[in-house]
Amino acid sequence: MANTNQEKLSILRRKQVEKRTGLSRSTIYLRIQEGTFPRPINLGARAVGWLENEIEEWLMSRMEIRNNS
């Protein structure tokens, strides 16, 4: 089983990712294809989600780019 010392993993669904990032559905999938956005994980036959910590890391990287410009 998972290590109890690990942080709890939270899954964000697409609408939540859109709200957090301000990106549209099409932009999210375009950036995934470009390799510039975290890939989703399959949750079921027609469901995907993103790890919350990966989305947070992506947002932090965007802030670093802004701050270094």
PDB file of N, CA and C in Angstrom:
ATOM      1  N   MET A   1       0.841  -1.186   0.000  1.00  0.00           N
ATOM      2  CA  MET A   1       0.000   0.000   0.000  1.00  0.00           C
ATOM      3  C   MET A   1       0.882   1.243   0.000  1.00  0.00           C
ATOM      4  N   ALA A   2       0.276   2.380  -0.171  1.00  0.00           N
ATOM      5  CA  ALA A   2       1.023   3.641  -0.257  1.00  0.00           C
ATOM      6  C   ALA A   2       1.683   3.983   1.070  1.00  0.00           C
ATOM      7  N   ASN A   3       2.783   4.689   0.971  1.00  0.00           N
ATOM      8  CA  ASN A   3       3.509   5.157   2.147  1.00  0.00           C
ATOM      9  C   ASN A   3       2.650   6.182   2.881  1.00  0.00           C
ATOM     10  N   THR A   4       2.457   6.006   4.179  1.00  0.00           N
ATOM     11  CA  THR A   4       1.605   6.917   4.939  1.00  0.00           C
ATOM     12  C   THR A   4       2.238   8.288   5.119  1.00  0.00           C
ATOM     13  N   ASN A   5       3.544   8.422   4.858  1.00  0.00           N
ATOM     14  CA  ASN A   5       4.209   9.713   4.975  1.00  0.00           C
ATOM     15  C   ASN A   5       4.013  10.586   3.744  1.00  0.00           C
ATOM     16  N   GLN A   6       3.529   9.997   2.658  1.00  0.00           N
ATOM     17  CA  GLN A   6       3.304  10.773   1.446  1.00  0.00           C
ATOM     18  C   GLN A   6       2.107  11.692   1.635  1.00  0.00           C
ATOM     19  N   GLU A   7       2.161  12.820   0.914  1.00  0.00           N
ATOM     20  CA  GLU A   7       1.018  13.718   0.940  1.00  0.00           C
ATOM     21  C   GLU A   7      -0.152  13.028   0.272  1.00  0.00           C
ATOM     22  N   LYS A   8      -1.361  13.416   0.694  1.00  0.00           N
ATOM     23  CA  LYS A   8      -2.547  12.890   0.038  1.00  0.00           C
ATOM     24  C   LYS A   8      -2.597  13.408  -1.381  1.00  0.00           C
ATOM     25  N   LEU A   9      -2.941  12.546  -2.303  1.00  0.00           N
ATOM     26  CA  LEU A   9      -3.070  12.952  -3.691  1.00  0.00           C
ATOM     27  C   LEU A   9      -4.501  13.405  -3.947  1.00  0.00           C
ATOM     28  N   SER A  10      -4.635  14.548  -4.575  1.00  0.00           N
ATOM     29  CA  SER A  10      -5.951  15.053  -4.938  1.00  0.00           C
ATOM     30  C   SER A  10      -6.053  15.106  -6.450  1.00  0.00           C
ATOM     31  N   ILE A  11      -7.201  14.717  -6.949  1.00  0.00           N
ATOM     32  CA  ILE A  11      -7.462  14.720  -8.379  1.00  0.00           C
ATOM     33  C   ILE A  11      -8.383  15.887  -8.708  1.00  0.00           C
ATOM     34  N   LEU A  12      -8.014  16.622  -9.750  1.00  0.00           N
ATOM     35  CA  LEU A  12      -8.863  17.695 -10.259  1.00  0.00           C
ATOM     36  C   LEU A  12      -9.473  17.236 -11.573  1.00  0.00           C
ATOM     37  N   ARG A  13     -10.758  17.465 -11.732  1.00  0.00           N
ATOM     38  CA  ARG A  13     -11.412  17.174 -13.002  1.00  0.00           C
ATOM     39  C   ARG A  13     -11.212  18.360 -13.939  1.00  0.00           C
ATOM     40  N   ARG A  14     -11.533  18.173 -15.222  1.00  0.00           N
ATOM     41  CA  ARG A  14     -11.233  19.175 -16.243  1.00  0.00           C
ATOM     42  C   ARG A  14     -11.817  20.545 -15.918  1.00  0.00           C
ATOM     43  N   LYS A  15     -13.058  20.606 -15.497  1.00  0.00           N
ATOM     44  CA  LYS A  15     -13.675  21.907 -15.177  1.00  0.00           C
ATOM     45  C   LYS A  15     -12.908  22.612 -14.058  1.00  0.00           C
ATOM     46  N   GLN A  16     -12.435  21.850 -13.087  1.00  0.00           N
ATOM     47  CA  GLN A  16     -11.654  22.430 -11.999  1.00  0.00           C
ATOM     48  C   GLN A  16     -10.313  22.945 -12.510  1.00  0.00           C
ATOM     49  N   VAL A  17      -9.700  22.199 -13.432  1.00  0.00           N
ATOM     50  CA  VAL A  17      -8.423  22.627 -14.016  1.00  0.00           C
ATOM     51  C   VAL A  17      -8.630  23.908 -14.820  1.00  0.00           C
ATOM     52  N   GLU A  18      -9.712  23.965 -15.586  1.00  0.00           N
ATOM     53  CA  GLU A  18     -10.022  25.173 -16.354  1.00  0.00           C
ATOM     54  C   GLU A  18     -10.175  26.375 -15.426  1.00  0.00           C
ATOM     55  N   LYS A  19     -10.885  26.178 -14.335  1.00  0.00           N
ATOM     56  CA  LYS A  19     -11.114  27.276 -13.388  1.00  0.00           C
ATOM     57  C   LYS A  19      -9.810  27.723 -12.730  1.00  0.00           C
ATOM     58  N   ARG A  20      -8.966  26.772 -12.322  1.00  0.00           N
ATOM     59  CA  ARG A  20      -7.695  27.104 -11.656  1.00  0.00           C
ATOM     60  C   ARG A  20      -6.728  27.821 -12.576  1.00  0.00           C
ATOM     61  N   THR A  21      -6.680  27.368 -13.838  1.00  0.00           N
ATOM     62  CA  THR A  21      -5.669  27.892 -14.757  1.00  0.00           C
ATOM     63  C   THR A  21      -6.164  29.043 -15.615  1.00  0.00           C
ATOM     64  N   GLY A  22      -7.467  29.142 -15.791  1.00  0.00           N
ATOM     65  CA  GLY A  22      -8.016  30.143 -16.695  1.00  0.00           C
ATOM     66  C   GLY A  22      -7.916  29.737 -18.155  1.00  0.00           C
ATOM     67  N   LEU A  23      -7.517  28.494 -18.411  1.00  0.00           N
ATOM     68  CA  LEU A  23      -7.382  27.996 -19.776  1.00  0.00           C
ATOM     69  C   LEU A  23      -8.668  27.311 -20.221  1.00  0.00           C
ATOM     70  N   SER A  24      -8.932  27.373 -21.524  1.00  0.00           N
ATOM     71  CA  SER A  24     -10.088  26.673 -22.080  1.00  0.00           C
ATOM     72  C   SER A  24      -9.741  25.200 -22.286  1.00  0.00           C
ATOM     73  N   ARG A  25     -10.761  24.398 -22.526  1.00  0.00           N
ATOM     74  CA  ARG A  25     -10.566  22.969 -22.780  1.00  0.00           C
ATOM     75  C   ARG A  25      -9.622  22.764 -23.956  1.00  0.00           C
ATOM     76  N   SER A  26      -9.868  23.472 -25.052  1.00  0.00           N
ATOM     77  CA  SER A  26      -9.039  23.271 -26.248  1.00  0.00           C
ATOM     78  C   SER A  26      -7.590  23.682 -26.005  1.00  0.00           C
ATOM     79  N   THR A  27      -7.374  24.742 -25.238  1.00  0.00           N
ATOM     80  CA  THR A  27      -6.007  25.182 -24.945  1.00  0.00           C
ATOM     81  C   THR A  27      -5.295  24.175 -24.052  1.00  0.00           C
ATOM     82  N   ILE A  28      -5.999  23.618 -23.093  1.00  0.00           N
ATOM     83  CA  ILE A  28      -5.401  22.595 -22.227  1.00  0.00           C
ATOM     84  C   ILE A  28      -4.901  21.433 -23.073  1.00  0.00           C
ATOM     85  N   TYR A  29      -5.748  20.927 -23.966  1.00  0.00           N
ATOM     86  CA  TYR A  29      -5.355  19.768 -24.764  1.00  0.00           C
ATOM     87  C   TYR A  29      -4.290  20.120 -25.798  1.00  0.00           C
ATOM     88  N   LEU A  30      -4.305  21.336 -26.314  1.00  0.00           N
ATOM     89  CA  LEU A  30      -3.247  21.781 -27.223  1.00  0.00           C
ATOM     90  C   LEU A  30      -1.906  21.798 -26.496  1.00  0.00           C
ATOM     91  N   ARG A  31      -1.889  22.347 -25.285  1.00  0.00           N
ATOM     92  CA  ARG A  31      -0.644  22.415 -24.516  1.00  0.00           C
ATOM     93  C   ARG A  31      -0.164  21.029 -24.086  1.00  0.00           C
ATOM     94  N   ILE A  32      -1.088  20.113 -23.847  1.00  0.00           N
ATOM     95  CA  ILE A  32      -0.691  18.727 -23.551  1.00  0.00           C
ATOM     96  C   ILE A  32       0.024  18.148 -24.765  1.00  0.00           C
ATOM     97  N   GLN A  33      -0.541  18.365 -25.955  1.00  0.00           N
ATOM     98  CA  GLN A  33       0.092  17.868 -27.191  1.00  0.00           C
ATOM     99  C   GLN A  33       1.467  18.488 -27.400  1.00  0.00           C
ATOM    100  N   GLU A  34       1.610  19.751 -27.034  1.00  0.00           N
ATOM    101  CA  GLU A  34       2.895  20.447 -27.172  1.00  0.00           C
ATOM    102  C   GLU A  34       3.900  20.017 -26.104  1.00  0.00           C
ATOM    103  N   GLY A  35       3.412  19.341 -25.070  1.00  0.00           N
ATOM    104  CA  GLY A  35       4.281  18.917 -23.980  1.00  0.00           C
ATOM    105  C   GLY A  35       4.542  20.009 -22.961  1.00  0.00           C
ATOM    106  N   THR A  36       3.675  21.043 -22.936  1.00  0.00           N
ATOM    107  CA  THR A  36       3.882  22.164 -22.015  1.00  0.00           C
ATOM    108  C   THR A  36       2.850  22.212 -20.894  1.00  0.00           C
ATOM    109  N   PHE A  37       2.066  21.150 -20.741  1.00  0.00           N
ATOM    110  CA  PHE A  37       1.051  21.097 -19.689  1.00  0.00           C
ATOM    111  C   PHE A  37       0.994  19.663 -19.178  1.00  0.00           C
ATOM    112  N   PRO A  38       0.735  19.477 -17.881  1.00  0.00           N
ATOM    113  CA  PRO A  38       0.691  18.118 -17.325  1.00  0.00           C
ATOM    114  C   PRO A  38      -0.343  17.239 -18.034  1.00  0.00           C
ATOM    115  N   ARG A  39       0.023  15.986 -18.227  1.00  0.00           N
ATOM    116  CA  ARG A  39      -0.897  15.033 -18.845  1.00  0.00           C
ATOM    117  C   ARG A  39      -1.898  14.537 -17.802  1.00  0.00           C
ATOM    118  N   PRO A  40      -3.130  14.289 -18.227  1.00  0.00           N
ATOM    119  CA  PRO A  40      -4.122  13.754 -17.291  1.00  0.00           C
ATOM    120  C   PRO A  40      -3.892  12.268 -17.042  1.00  0.00           C
ATOM    121  N   ILE A  41      -4.541  11.772 -16.006  1.00  0.00           N
ATOM    122  CA  ILE A  41      -4.524  10.337 -15.741  1.00  0.00           C
ATOM    123  C   ILE A  41      -5.925   9.799 -16.000  1.00  0.00           C
ATOM    124  N   ASN A  42      -6.001   8.577 -16.494  1.00  0.00           N
ATOM    125  CA  ASN A  42      -7.300   7.955 -16.752  1.00  0.00           C
ATOM    126  C   ASN A  42      -7.930   7.523 -15.438  1.00  0.00           C
ATOM    127  N   LEU A  43      -9.184   7.901 -15.262  1.00  0.00           N
ATOM    128  CA  LEU A  43      -9.924   7.507 -14.068  1.00  0.00           C
ATOM    129  C   LEU A  43     -10.948   6.428 -14.388  1.00  0.00           C
ATOM    130  N   GLY A  44     -11.272   6.310 -15.644  1.00  0.00           N
ATOM    131  CA  GLY A  44     -12.258   5.333 -16.089  1.00  0.00           C
ATOM    132  C   GLY A  44     -12.385   5.407 -17.593  1.00  0.00           C
ATOM    133  N   ALA A  45     -13.403   4.746 -18.131  1.00  0.00           N
ATOM    134  CA  ALA A  45     -13.578   4.678 -19.579  1.00  0.00           C
ATOM    135  C   ALA A  45     -13.723   6.054 -20.215  1.00  0.00           C
ATOM    136  N   ARG A  46     -14.431   6.965 -19.556  1.00  0.00           N
ATOM    137  CA  ARG A  46     -14.661   8.290 -20.131  1.00  0.00           C
ATOM    138  C   ARG A  46     -14.352   9.399 -19.132  1.00  0.00           C
ATOM    139  N   ALA A  47     -13.410   9.147 -18.257  1.00  0.00           N
ATOM    140  CA  ALA A  47     -13.097  10.142 -17.232  1.00  0.00           C
ATOM    141  C   ALA A  47     -11.591  10.272 -17.060  1.00  0.00           C
ATOM    142  N   VAL A  48     -11.135  11.519 -17.011  1.00  0.00           N
ATOM    143  CA  VAL A  48      -9.730  11.801 -16.729  1.00  0.00           C
ATOM    144  C   VAL A  48      -9.653  12.846 -15.632  1.00  0.00           C
ATOM    145  N   GLY A  49      -8.495  12.935 -15.029  1.00  0.00           N
ATOM    146  CA  GLY A  49      -8.259  13.941 -14.012  1.00  0.00           C
ATOM    147  C   GLY A  49      -6.783  14.284 -13.978  1.00  0.00           C
ATOM    148  N   TRP A  50      -6.479  15.365 -13.311  1.00  0.00           N
ATOM    149  CA  TRP A  50      -5.097  15.817 -13.177  1.00  0.00           C
ATOM    150  C   TRP A  50      -4.732  15.811 -11.706  1.00  0.00           C
ATOM    151  N   LEU A  51      -3.479  15.474 -11.415  1.00  0.00           N
ATOM    152  CA  LEU A  51      -3.009  15.555 -10.037  1.00  0.00           C
ATOM    153  C   LEU A  51      -2.906  17.027  -9.652  1.00  0.00           C
ATOM    154  N   GLU A  52      -3.518  17.367  -8.548  1.00  0.00           N
ATOM    155  CA  GLU A  52      -3.553  18.760  -8.110  1.00  0.00           C
ATOM    156  C   GLU A  52      -2.150  19.332  -7.955  1.00  0.00           C
ATOM    157  N   ASN A  53      -1.230  18.540  -7.402  1.00  0.00           N
ATOM    158  CA  ASN A  53       0.123  19.066  -7.188  1.00  0.00           C
ATOM    159  C   ASN A  53       0.832  19.355  -8.511  1.00  0.00           C
ATOM    160  N   GLU A  54       0.537  18.602  -9.572  1.00  0.00           N
ATOM    161  CA  GLU A  54       1.138  18.885 -10.876  1.00  0.00           C
ATOM    162  C   GLU A  54       0.592  20.179 -11.473  1.00  0.00           C
ATOM    163  N   ILE A  55      -0.682  20.436 -11.266  1.00  0.00           N
ATOM    164  CA  ILE A  55      -1.275  21.690 -11.749  1.00  0.00           C
ATOM    165  C   ILE A  55      -0.698  22.859 -10.962  1.00  0.00           C
ATOM    166  N   GLU A  56      -0.551  22.694  -9.654  1.00  0.00           N
ATOM    167  CA  GLU A  56       0.036  23.753  -8.830  1.00  0.00           C
ATOM    168  C   GLU A  56       1.477  24.034  -9.258  1.00  0.00           C
ATOM    169  N   GLU A  57       2.245  22.982  -9.534  1.00  0.00           N
ATOM    170  CA  GLU A  57       3.627  23.159 -10.000  1.00  0.00           C
ATOM    171  C   GLU A  57       3.656  23.895 -11.334  1.00  0.00           C
ATOM    172  N   TRP A  58       2.730  23.562 -12.228  1.00  0.00           N
ATOM    173  CA  TRP A  58       2.666  24.235 -13.528  1.00  0.00           C
ATOM    174  C   TRP A  58       2.365  25.724 -13.327  1.00  0.00           C
ATOM    175  N   LEU A  59       1.419  26.032 -12.442  1.00  0.00           N
ATOM    176  CA  LEU A  59       1.095  27.438 -12.165  1.00  0.00           C
ATOM    177  C   LEU A  59       2.301  28.175 -11.588  1.00  0.00           C
ATOM    178  N   MET A  60       3.027  27.524 -10.689  1.00  0.00           N
ATOM    179  CA  MET A  60       4.223  28.143 -10.108  1.00  0.00           C
ATOM    180  C   MET A  60       5.275  28.397 -11.185  1.00  0.00           C
ATOM    181  N   SER A  61       5.418  27.469 -12.124  1.00  0.00           N
ATOM    182  CA  SER A  61       6.394  27.666 -13.202  1.00  0.00           C
ATOM    183  C   SER A  61       6.001  28.842 -14.082  1.00  0.00           C
ATOM    184  N   ARG A  62       4.707  29.041 -14.293  1.00  0.00           N
ATOM    185  CA  ARG A  62       4.241  30.191 -15.070  1.00  0.00           C
ATOM    186  C   ARG A  62       4.564  31.490 -14.332  1.00  0.00           C
ATOM    187  N   MET A  63       4.431  31.482 -13.011  1.00  0.00           N
ATOM    188  CA  MET A  63       4.755  32.672 -12.224  1.00  0.00           C
ATOM    189  C   MET A  63       6.248  32.957 -12.283  1.00  0.00           C
ATOM    190  N   GLU A  64       7.079  31.911 -12.249  1.00  0.00           N
ATOM    191  CA  GLU A  64       8.535  32.098 -12.348  1.00  0.00           C
ATOM    192  C   GLU A  64       8.912  32.715 -13.686  1.00  0.00           C
ATOM    193  N   ILE A  65       8.282  32.235 -14.752  1.00  0.00           N
ATOM    194  CA  ILE A  65       8.545  32.794 -16.083  1.00  0.00           C
ATOM    195  C   ILE A  65       8.183  34.273 -16.099  1.00  0.00           C
ATOM    196  N   ARG A  66       7.041  34.606 -15.533  1.00  0.00           N
ATOM    197  CA  ARG A  66       6.608  36.007 -15.476  1.00  0.00           C
ATOM    198  C   ARG A  66       7.592  36.847 -14.676  1.00  0.00           C
ATOM    199  N   ASN A  67       8.020  36.339 -13.530  1.00  0.00           N
ATOM    200  CA  ASN A  67       8.907  37.102 -12.652  1.00  0.00           C
ATOM    201  C   ASN A  67      10.309  37.265 -13.219  1.00  0.00           C
ATOM    202  N   ASN A  68      10.724  36.342 -14.081  1.00  0.00           N
ATOM    203  CA  ASN A  68      12.059  36.411 -14.667  1.00  0.00           C
ATOM    204  C   ASN A  68      12.090  37.152 -15.996  1.00  0.00           C
ATOM    205  N   SER A  69      10.944  37.614 -16.434  1.00  0.00           N
ATOM    206  CA  SER A  69      10.891  38.341 -17.718  1.00  0.00           C
ATOM    207  C   SER A  69      11.186  39.804 -17.546  1.00  0.00           C
TER     208      SER A  69
END
